[in-house]
Coordinates of C-alpha atoms in Angstrom, one line a residue:
X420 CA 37.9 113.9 58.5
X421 CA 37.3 110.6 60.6
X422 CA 36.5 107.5 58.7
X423 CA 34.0 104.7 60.2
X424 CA 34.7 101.3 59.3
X425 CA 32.2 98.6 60.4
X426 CA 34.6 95.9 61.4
X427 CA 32.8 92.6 59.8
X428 CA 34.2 89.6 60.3
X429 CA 34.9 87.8 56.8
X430 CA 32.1 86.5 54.7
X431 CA 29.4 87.9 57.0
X432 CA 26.9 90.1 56.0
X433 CA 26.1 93.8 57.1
X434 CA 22.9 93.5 58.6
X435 CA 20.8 97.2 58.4
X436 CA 17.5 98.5 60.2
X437 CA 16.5 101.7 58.6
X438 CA 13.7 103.3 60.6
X439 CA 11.6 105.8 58.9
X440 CA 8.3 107.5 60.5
X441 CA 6.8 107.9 56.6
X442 CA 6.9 106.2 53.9
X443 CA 9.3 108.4 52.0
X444 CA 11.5 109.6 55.5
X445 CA 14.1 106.7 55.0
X446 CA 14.8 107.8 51.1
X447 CA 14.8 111.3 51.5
X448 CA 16.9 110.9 54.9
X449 CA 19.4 108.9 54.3
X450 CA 19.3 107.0 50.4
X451 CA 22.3 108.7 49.2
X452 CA 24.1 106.6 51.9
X453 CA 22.1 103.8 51.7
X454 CA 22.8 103.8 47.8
X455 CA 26.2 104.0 48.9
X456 CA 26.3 101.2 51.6
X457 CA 25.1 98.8 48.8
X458 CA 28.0 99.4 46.7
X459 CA 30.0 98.9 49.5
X460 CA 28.8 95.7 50.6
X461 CA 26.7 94.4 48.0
X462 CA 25.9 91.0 50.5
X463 CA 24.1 93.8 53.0
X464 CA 21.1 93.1 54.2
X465 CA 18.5 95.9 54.9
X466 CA 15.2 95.8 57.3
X467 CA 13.2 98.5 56.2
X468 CA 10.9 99.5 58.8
X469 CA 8.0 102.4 58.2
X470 CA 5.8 103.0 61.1
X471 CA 3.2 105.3 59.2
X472 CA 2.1 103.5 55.9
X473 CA -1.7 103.7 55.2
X474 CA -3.2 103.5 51.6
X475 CA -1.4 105.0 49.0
X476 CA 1.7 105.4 51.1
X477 CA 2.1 102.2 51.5
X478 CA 2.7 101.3 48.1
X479 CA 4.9 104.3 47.8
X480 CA 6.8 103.0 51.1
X481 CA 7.4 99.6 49.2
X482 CA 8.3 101.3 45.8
X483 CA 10.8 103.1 47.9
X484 CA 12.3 100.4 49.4
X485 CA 13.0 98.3 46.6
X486 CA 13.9 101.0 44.4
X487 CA 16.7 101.6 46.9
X488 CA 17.4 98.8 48.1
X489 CA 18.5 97.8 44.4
X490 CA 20.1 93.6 44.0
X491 CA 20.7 94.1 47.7
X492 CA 18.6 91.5 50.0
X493 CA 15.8 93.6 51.4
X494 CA 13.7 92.3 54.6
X495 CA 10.3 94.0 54.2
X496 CA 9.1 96.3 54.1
X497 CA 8.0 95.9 57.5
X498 CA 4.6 98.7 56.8
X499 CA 2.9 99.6 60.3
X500 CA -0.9 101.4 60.4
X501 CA 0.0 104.5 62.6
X502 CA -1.3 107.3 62.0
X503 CA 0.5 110.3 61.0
X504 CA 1.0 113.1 63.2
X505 CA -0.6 111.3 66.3
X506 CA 2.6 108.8 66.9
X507 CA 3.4 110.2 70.6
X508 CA -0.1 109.1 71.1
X509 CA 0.4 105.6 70.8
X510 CA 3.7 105.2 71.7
X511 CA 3.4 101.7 73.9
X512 CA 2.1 100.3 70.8
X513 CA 5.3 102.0 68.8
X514 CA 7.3 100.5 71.4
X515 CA 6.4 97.1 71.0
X516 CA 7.4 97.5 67.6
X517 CA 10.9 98.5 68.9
X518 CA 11.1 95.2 70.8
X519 CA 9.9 93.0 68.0
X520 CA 12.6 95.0 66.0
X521 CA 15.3 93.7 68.6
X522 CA 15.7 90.0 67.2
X523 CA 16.8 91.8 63.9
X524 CA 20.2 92.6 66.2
X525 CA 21.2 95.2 63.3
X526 CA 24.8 96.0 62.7
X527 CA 24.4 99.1 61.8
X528 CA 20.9 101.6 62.5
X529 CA 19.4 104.4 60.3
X530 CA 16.8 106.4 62.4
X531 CA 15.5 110.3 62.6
X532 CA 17.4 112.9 64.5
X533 CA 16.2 113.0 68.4
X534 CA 16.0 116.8 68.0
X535 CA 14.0 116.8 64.9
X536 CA 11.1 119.4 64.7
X537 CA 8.5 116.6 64.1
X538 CA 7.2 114.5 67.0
X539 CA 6.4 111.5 64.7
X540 CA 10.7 111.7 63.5
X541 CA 11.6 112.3 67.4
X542 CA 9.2 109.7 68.9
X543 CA 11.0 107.2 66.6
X544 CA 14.8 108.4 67.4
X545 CA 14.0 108.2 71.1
X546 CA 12.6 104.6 70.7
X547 CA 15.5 103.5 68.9
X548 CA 18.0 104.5 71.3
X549 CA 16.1 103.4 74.2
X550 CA 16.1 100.1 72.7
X551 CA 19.0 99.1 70.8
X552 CA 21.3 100.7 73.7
X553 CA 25.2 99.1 72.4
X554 CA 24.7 99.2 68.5
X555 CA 25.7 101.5 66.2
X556 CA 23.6 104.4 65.4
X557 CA 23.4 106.6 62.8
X558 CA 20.4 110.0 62.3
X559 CA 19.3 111.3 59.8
X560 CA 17.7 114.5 58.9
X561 CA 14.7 115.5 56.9
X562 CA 15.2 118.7 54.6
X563 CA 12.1 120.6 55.6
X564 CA 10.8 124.6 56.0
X565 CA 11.5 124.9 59.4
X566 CA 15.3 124.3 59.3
X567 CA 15.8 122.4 61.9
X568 CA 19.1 120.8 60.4
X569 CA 21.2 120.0 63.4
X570 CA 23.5 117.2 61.7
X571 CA 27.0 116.0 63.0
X572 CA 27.9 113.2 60.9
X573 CA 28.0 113.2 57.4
X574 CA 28.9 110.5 55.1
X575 CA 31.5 111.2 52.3
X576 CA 29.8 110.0 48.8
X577 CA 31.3 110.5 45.0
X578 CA 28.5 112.4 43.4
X579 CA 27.2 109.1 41.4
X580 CA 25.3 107.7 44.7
X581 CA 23.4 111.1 45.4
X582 CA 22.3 111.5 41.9
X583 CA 20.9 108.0 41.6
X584 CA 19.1 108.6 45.2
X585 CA 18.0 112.1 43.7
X586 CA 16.9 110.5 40.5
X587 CA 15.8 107.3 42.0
X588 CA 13.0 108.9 44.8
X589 CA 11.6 110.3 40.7
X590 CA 9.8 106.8 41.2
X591 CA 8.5 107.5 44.4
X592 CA 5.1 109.5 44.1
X593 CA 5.4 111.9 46.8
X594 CA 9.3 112.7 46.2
X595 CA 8.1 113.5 42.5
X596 CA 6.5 116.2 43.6
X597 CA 7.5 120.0 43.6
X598 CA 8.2 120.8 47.3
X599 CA 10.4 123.2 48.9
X600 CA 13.7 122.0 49.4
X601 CA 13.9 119.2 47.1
X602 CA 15.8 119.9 44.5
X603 CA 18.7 117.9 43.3
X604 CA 21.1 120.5 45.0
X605 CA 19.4 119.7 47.9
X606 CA 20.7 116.3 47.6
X607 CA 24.2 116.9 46.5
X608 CA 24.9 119.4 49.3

């Protein structure tokens, strides 16, 4: 197994965007590691950016993010009014986002897989990518029914940070929830 080390020059912090399309995409998608990157460097910063955070979602979008974010220093969340499902749509305005996103100049960047089945996840991996073109960039997937699973990284983890993501999301409303797929073994895999 390779091991990635982010290279950080002494006494500077890591400096995180994580990009979800919903509210609960970053948690779901990559918390486990995110739990785990703040035990690694508990000086990290995270930018938490959801694009699709109306209503009741919203508040669940900031619940997530600083149930996750823990004692780390969170920036946001940054909450956007697009509406679900229709994000190809209104992808100039999505784009601006992306440039607004640029002065953040993240070491490290969570985002959806570019081959994901849903074209709110993809729309967002392809504007990542297009615009942060020399940083590091890590995808995540979404457990879903139509198992479109296509990962190539995945991060090694003791146990302890995937149970606290899978019993942290418990205070996340729509995580809470019975669905298909998320179970704790889901997590754990």
């Amino acid at each position: 197994m390779q091991v990635l080390s982010l290279g950080l020059r002494s006494g500077r912090a890591l400096n995180v965007l994580c990009l979800g399309a919903h509210s609960d995409d970053i948690e779901i998608g990559c918390g486990g590691t995110i739990l785990h990157l703040t035990e690694q460097f508990p000086s990290c910063v995270l930018h938490w950016v959801v694009f699709s955070a109306l209503g009741v979602r919203a508040a669940e979008a900031k619940r997530g993010a600083e149930l996750f974010a823990g004692t780390t220093t969170i920036k946001g969340p940054v909450l956007k009014p697009f509406q679900d499902g229709f994000m190809p749509f209104v992808g100039a305005e999505i784009k601006a986002t992306f440039e607004e996103l640029k002065a953040i100049s993240p070491d490290l960047i969570f985002t959806h897989n570019r081959k994901d089945a849903h074209q709110d996840h993809r729309l967002i991996a392809e504007l990542t990518w297009n615009t942060f073109r020399d940083h590091l960039i890590l995808e995540y997937e979404i457990p879903k029914y139509d198992g479109d699973l296509a990962s190539q990284c995945l991060v090694r983890s003791s146990l302890e940070p995937s149970r606290r993501s899978f019993t942290t999301s418990g205070g996340v409303p729509s995580l809470s929830s019975p669905r298909d797929g998320f179970r704790q073994e889901t997590f754990l895999a």
